[in-house]
Amino acid sequence: MSTVQQPDPSDRPARLTVGVVGAGRVGPALAASLQLAGHRPVAVSGVSDTSRRRAEAMLPGIPLVPPAEVLQRADLVLLTVPDDALPGLVAGLAETGAVRPGQLLVHTSGRYGTKVLDPALRAGALPLALHPAMTFTGTPVDVQRLAGCSFGVTAPEELRLAAEALVIEMGGEPEWISEENRPLYHAALALGANHLVTLVAQSMELLRTAGVEAPDRMLGPLLGAALDNALRSGDAALTGPVARGDAGTVAAHVTELRRHAPQAVDGYLAMARATADRALAHGLLKPELAEDLLGVLANSADGTNGTNGTEGNAR
């Protein structure tokens, strides 16, 4: 059940014409979600053939036009371009006079708040930062995934109700993020979600090398339980050889990784050190075992991989 208080109908934005600048994975999904809420997509811009095909599939019948024309046609414009491209896009649209006074200009970057929209604000636009904390596939399933999705929202005080209403209309739940905290907020999401994909992909590769025919089937229940435990219990959910202080097992892991997947060694050592620090700080790793473990990690980083002659068994 949503914990967000539903806005008064009088605070809901009127039915709006919607445009998308940047037909990547995010923009068409948000526009399709707004369409389900009664708004009307009217224009999309996309550069690559892939983005154009995606727009046609997600928003059939909506014309593909240049960015400036999107702004001419739409009351609400979604700027869904990569973070590094956003400042230049906003500045360019403002300089060419494409921005109209009273136009809602919404970007979906996690990194930026509303200050990046200042050039458009000076031209009379109404700035909103609505970042869905979700991974997107570029397919219709993304619209379904927005149900219950948190959005990192930054908006001027006078636009908070409008921002909240738009998020709720898309099925999401607004989480207010201050302008100065946007980069930290985004770093936290990248650490948890983007890096997770890398770790899981590496794990599956290693399992295949070890002879496991269906690594996804093996990892599914394990990772599902680990994620659930972590979300419920935080650091108390830590398990495994690092949290136990099994220095010999960790040394054996590093030896095998150097032999079969040397590209994974640095990542393993970095995560092991971070895990050891957290386990020690929360009383899960005994101090007398931490010394040997940290020694192994330091030696492994130097390539010596010493364990005082001890070997452990993974369990």
Coordinates of C-alpha atoms in Angstrom, one line a residue:
M1 CA 0.0 0.0 0.0
S2 CA 1.3 3.4 -0.9
T3 CA 2.3 5.6 2.0
V4 CA 2.2 8.8 -0.1
Q5 CA -0.8 11.0 0.5
Q6 CA -2.8 11.4 -2.6
P7 CA -2.9 15.0 -3.9
D8 CA -6.2 16.9 -3.9
P9 CA -7.7 16.7 -7.4
S10 CA -7.4 20.5 -7.7
D11 CA -3.6 20.1 -7.4
R12 CA -3.3 17.7 -10.2
P13 CA -1.8 19.0 -13.4
A14 CA -4.3 19.6 -16.2
R15 CA -4.3 17.1 -19.1
L16 CA -1.1 18.0 -20.9
T17 CA 0.4 17.5 -24.2
V18 CA 3.7 15.6 -23.7
G19 CA 6.9 15.7 -25.7
V20 CA 10.1 13.6 -25.3
V21 CA 13.6 14.8 -26.2
G22 CA 15.8 11.7 -26.2
A23 CA 14.0 8.5 -27.1
G24 CA 16.3 6.2 -25.0
R25 CA 14.9 3.6 -22.7
V26 CA 13.4 6.0 -20.2
G27 CA 11.6 8.7 -22.1
P28 CA 9.1 6.6 -24.1
A29 CA 8.2 4.6 -21.0
L30 CA 7.4 7.7 -19.0
A31 CA 5.5 9.2 -21.8
A32 CA 3.5 6.0 -22.3
S33 CA 2.8 6.0 -18.5
L34 CA 1.6 9.6 -18.7
Q35 CA -0.6 8.6 -21.6
L36 CA -2.3 6.0 -19.5
A37 CA -3.0 8.7 -16.9
G38 CA -4.8 10.8 -19.5
H39 CA -2.1 13.0 -20.9
R40 CA -1.4 13.2 -24.6
P41 CA 2.0 12.5 -26.2
V42 CA 2.4 14.6 -29.3
A43 CA 6.1 14.5 -30.3
V44 CA 9.3 12.6 -29.8
S45 CA 12.9 13.2 -30.9
G46 CA 15.5 10.5 -31.4
V47 CA 18.8 10.3 -33.1
S48 CA 19.7 6.7 -33.6
D49 CA 17.8 4.1 -35.6
T50 CA 17.3 2.1 -32.3
S51 CA 15.8 5.1 -30.5
R52 CA 13.5 5.8 -33.4
R53 CA 12.3 2.2 -33.5
R54 CA 11.8 2.3 -29.7
A55 CA 9.7 5.4 -29.9
E56 CA 7.5 4.0 -32.7
A57 CA 7.0 0.8 -30.7
M58 CA 6.3 2.5 -27.3
L59 CA 4.4 5.5 -28.7
P60 CA 2.8 4.4 -32.0
G61 CA 1.6 7.1 -34.2
I62 CA 3.5 9.9 -32.4
P63 CA 5.6 11.9 -34.9
L64 CA 9.4 12.0 -34.7
V65 CA 10.6 15.6 -35.0
P66 CA 13.7 17.7 -34.1
P67 CA 14.0 18.7 -30.4
A68 CA 13.0 22.3 -31.0
E69 CA 9.8 21.2 -32.6
V70 CA 9.1 18.9 -29.6
L71 CA 9.1 22.0 -27.4
Q72 CA 6.9 23.9 -29.8
R73 CA 4.2 21.2 -29.6
A74 CA 4.3 20.1 -25.9
D75 CA 3.2 21.6 -22.6
L76 CA 5.3 19.1 -20.7
V77 CA 8.7 18.1 -22.1
L78 CA 10.7 15.2 -20.9
L79 CA 14.4 15.7 -21.3
T80 CA 15.6 12.1 -21.2
V81 CA 19.2 12.3 -22.5
P82 CA 22.4 11.1 -20.8
D83 CA 23.6 13.1 -17.8
D84 CA 26.6 14.6 -19.6
A85 CA 24.5 15.8 -22.5
L86 CA 21.9 17.5 -20.4
P87 CA 23.5 20.9 -19.6
G88 CA 24.4 21.5 -23.3
L89 CA 20.9 20.5 -24.5
V90 CA 19.2 22.8 -22.0
A91 CA 21.5 25.7 -22.9
G92 CA 21.1 25.1 -26.6
L93 CA 17.3 25.0 -26.4
A94 CA 17.2 28.2 -24.4
E95 CA 19.6 30.0 -26.7
T96 CA 17.6 29.2 -29.8
G97 CA 14.3 30.4 -28.2
A98 CA 12.7 27.0 -28.2
V99 CA 11.6 27.2 -24.6
R100 CA 8.2 28.7 -24.0
P101 CA 7.1 30.6 -20.9
G102 CA 4.9 28.4 -18.6
Q103 CA 6.2 25.2 -20.2
L104 CA 6.9 22.3 -17.8
L105 CA 10.5 21.1 -18.5
V106 CA 11.3 17.8 -16.7
H107 CA 14.6 16.0 -16.8
T108 CA 15.1 12.5 -15.5
S109 CA 18.8 12.7 -14.6
G110 CA 19.7 11.3 -11.2
R111 CA 22.8 13.4 -10.9
Y112 CA 21.2 16.9 -11.4
G113 CA 18.6 18.8 -9.5
T114 CA 16.8 21.8 -11.1
K115 CA 19.8 24.2 -11.3
V116 CA 20.8 22.5 -14.6
L117 CA 17.6 23.9 -16.0
D118 CA 18.4 27.5 -15.0
P119 CA 18.8 28.6 -18.7
A120 CA 15.3 27.4 -19.4
L121 CA 14.0 28.9 -16.2
R122 CA 15.2 32.3 -17.3
A123 CA 13.3 31.8 -20.5
G124 CA 10.1 31.2 -18.4
A125 CA 10.0 27.4 -18.2
L126 CA 8.9 25.5 -15.0
P127 CA 11.7 23.2 -13.9
L128 CA 11.3 19.7 -12.4
A129 CA 13.8 16.9 -11.8
L130 CA 12.0 13.5 -11.7
H131 CA 14.4 10.6 -11.6
P132 CA 12.8 7.1 -11.5
A133 CA 14.9 4.7 -9.3
M134 CA 14.4 1.9 -11.8
T135 CA 16.4 0.1 -14.4
F136 CA 14.8 0.2 -17.9
T137 CA 14.8 -2.3 -20.7
G138 CA 13.3 -0.1 -23.5
T139 CA 10.2 -2.3 -23.8
P140 CA 6.6 -2.0 -22.6
V141 CA 7.4 -3.9 -19.4
D142 CA 9.0 -0.7 -18.1
V143 CA 5.6 0.9 -17.8
Q144 CA 4.4 -1.8 -15.5
R145 CA 7.6 -1.6 -13.4
L146 CA 6.9 2.1 -12.7
A147 CA 4.1 0.9 -10.3
G148 CA 5.4 1.5 -6.8
C149 CA 8.8 2.8 -8.2
S150 CA 10.4 5.6 -6.1
F151 CA 11.3 8.8 -7.9
G152 CA 14.0 11.1 -6.7
V153 CA 12.3 14.5 -6.9
T154 CA 13.7 18.0 -6.8
A155 CA 11.5 21.0 -7.5
P156 CA 10.9 24.6 -6.5
E157 CA 8.6 24.9 -3.6
E158 CA 5.8 26.3 -5.8
L159 CA 6.0 23.2 -8.1
R160 CA 6.1 20.5 -5.4
L161 CA 2.5 19.6 -5.7
A162 CA 2.7 19.4 -9.5
A163 CA 5.8 17.2 -9.3
E164 CA 4.2 14.9 -6.7
A165 CA 1.0 14.6 -8.9
L166 CA 3.0 13.7 -12.0
V167 CA 4.9 11.0 -10.2
I168 CA 1.8 9.5 -8.6
E169 CA 0.1 9.6 -12.0
M170 CA 2.9 7.5 -13.4
G171 CA 2.4 5.0 -10.6
G172 CA 5.5 6.1 -8.6
E173 CA 6.2 7.4 -5.2
P174 CA 8.0 10.7 -4.8
E175 CA 11.1 10.9 -2.6
W176 CA 12.3 14.5 -2.1
I177 CA 16.0 15.0 -2.7
S178 CA 17.7 18.4 -2.0
E179 CA 19.6 20.0 -4.8
E180 CA 23.0 19.5 -3.0
N181 CA 22.3 15.9 -2.3
R182 CA 21.5 14.8 -5.9
P183 CA 25.0 13.5 -6.7
L184 CA 25.2 11.5 -3.5
Y185 CA 21.7 10.1 -4.1
H186 CA 22.7 9.0 -7.6
A187 CA 26.0 7.5 -6.5
A188 CA 24.1 5.4 -3.9
L189 CA 21.8 4.0 -6.6
A190 CA 24.7 3.4 -9.0
L191 CA 26.6 1.6 -6.3
G192 CA 23.7 -0.6 -5.4
A193 CA 22.1 -1.3 -8.9
N194 CA 24.7 -0.8 -11.6
H195 CA 27.6 -2.5 -9.8
L196 CA 25.3 -5.3 -8.8
V197 CA 24.8 -6.2 -12.5
T198 CA 28.5 -6.3 -12.9
L199 CA 29.0 -8.6 -9.9
V200 CA 26.2 -11.0 -10.9
A201 CA 27.5 -11.2 -14.5
Q202 CA 31.1 -11.9 -13.2
S203 CA 29.7 -14.6 -10.8
M204 CA 27.8 -16.3 -13.7
E205 CA 30.9 -16.3 -15.8
L206 CA 33.0 -17.9 -13.1
L207 CA 30.3 -20.5 -12.4
R208 CA 30.3 -21.5 -16.1
T209 CA 34.1 -21.8 -15.9
A210 CA 33.7 -24.1 -12.9
G211 CA 31.3 -26.3 -14.9
V212 CA 27.9 -25.1 -13.7
E213 CA 25.5 -25.6 -16.6
A214 CA 22.8 -23.2 -15.3
P215 CA 24.5 -20.5 -13.2
D216 CA 21.3 -18.3 -13.4
R217 CA 19.3 -21.1 -11.8
M218 CA 21.9 -21.6 -9.1
L219 CA 22.3 -17.9 -8.3
G220 CA 18.6 -16.9 -8.4
P221 CA 17.5 -18.3 -5.0
L222 CA 20.8 -17.3 -3.4
L223 CA 20.8 -13.7 -4.6
G224 CA 17.1 -13.3 -4.0
A225 CA 17.6 -14.4 -0.3
A226 CA 20.8 -12.2 0.1
L227 CA 19.0 -9.1 -1.3
D228 CA 16.0 -9.7 0.9
N229 CA 18.1 -10.2 4.0
A230 CA 20.2 -7.1 3.2
L231 CA 17.2 -4.9 2.8
R232 CA 15.7 -6.2 6.0
S233 CA 18.8 -6.4 8.2
G234 CA 21.6 -4.4 6.7
D235 CA 25.1 -5.4 7.8
A236 CA 23.7 -8.1 10.1
A237 CA 22.9 -10.1 6.9
L238 CA 26.6 -10.4 6.0
T239 CA 27.8 -14.0 5.7
G240 CA 30.7 -15.8 3.9
P241 CA 34.4 -16.2 4.4
V242 CA 35.2 -12.5 4.8
A243 CA 32.6 -12.0 7.6
R244 CA 33.8 -15.2 9.3
G245 CA 37.5 -14.3 9.0
D246 CA 38.4 -17.3 7.0
A247 CA 41.7 -16.0 5.7
G248 CA 42.8 -19.2 4.0
T249 CA 39.6 -19.5 2.0
V250 CA 39.9 -15.9 0.8
A251 CA 43.5 -16.6 -0.2
A252 CA 42.3 -19.7 -2.1
H253 CA 39.7 -17.6 -3.9
V254 CA 42.3 -15.1 -5.0
T255 CA 44.6 -17.8 -6.3
E256 CA 41.8 -19.3 -8.4
L257 CA 40.7 -15.9 -9.7
R258 CA 44.3 -15.1 -10.8
R259 CA 44.4 -18.4 -12.6
H260 CA 41.0 -18.3 -14.3
A261 CA 39.7 -14.7 -14.3
P262 CA 42.5 -12.2 -13.5
Q263 CA 40.2 -9.3 -14.5
A264 CA 38.0 -10.1 -11.5
V265 CA 40.8 -10.0 -8.9
D266 CA 40.8 -6.2 -8.3
G267 CA 37.0 -6.1 -7.8
Y268 CA 37.1 -9.1 -5.5
L269 CA 39.8 -7.6 -3.3
A270 CA 38.0 -4.2 -3.2
M271 CA 34.7 -5.7 -2.1
A272 CA 36.4 -8.0 0.3
R273 CA 38.1 -5.1 2.0
A274 CA 34.9 -3.1 2.2
T275 CA 33.1 -6.2 3.6
A276 CA 35.8 -6.8 6.2
D277 CA 35.6 -3.2 7.3
R278 CA 31.8 -3.3 7.7
A279 CA 31.9 -6.8 9.4
L280 CA 34.5 -5.6 11.9
A281 CA 32.7 -2.3 12.6
H282 CA 29.5 -4.2 13.4
G283 CA 31.0 -6.9 15.5
L284 CA 30.6 -9.7 13.0
L285 CA 34.3 -10.2 12.3
K286 CA 36.4 -11.1 15.4
P287 CA 39.4 -8.7 15.7
E288 CA 41.8 -11.6 16.2
L289 CA 40.7 -13.1 12.9
A290 CA 40.6 -9.7 11.1
E291 CA 44.4 -9.3 11.3
D292 CA 45.1 -12.4 9.3
L293 CA 42.3 -11.6 6.8
L294 CA 43.5 -8.1 6.2
G295 CA 47.0 -9.3 5.8
V296 CA 45.9 -11.7 3.1
L297 CA 44.1 -8.9 1.3
A298 CA 47.1 -6.6 1.5
N299 CA 49.4 -9.4 0.3
S300 CA 47.0 -10.3 -2.5
A301 CA 46.9 -6.8 -3.7
D302 CA 50.8 -6.9 -3.9
G303 CA 50.6 -10.3 -5.7
T304 CA 52.2 -12.3 -2.9
N305 CA 48.9 -13.9 -1.7
G306 CA 50.4 -15.2 1.6
T307 CA 48.4 -16.8 4.4
N308 CA 51.1 -17.9 6.9
G309 CA 50.8 -21.4 5.4
T310 CA 47.2 -21.9 6.1
E311 CA 44.5 -22.9 3.7
G312 CA 40.7 -22.8 4.3
N313 CA 37.7 -24.4 2.7
A314 CA 34.9 -22.4 1.3
R315 CA 31.6 -23.0 2.9

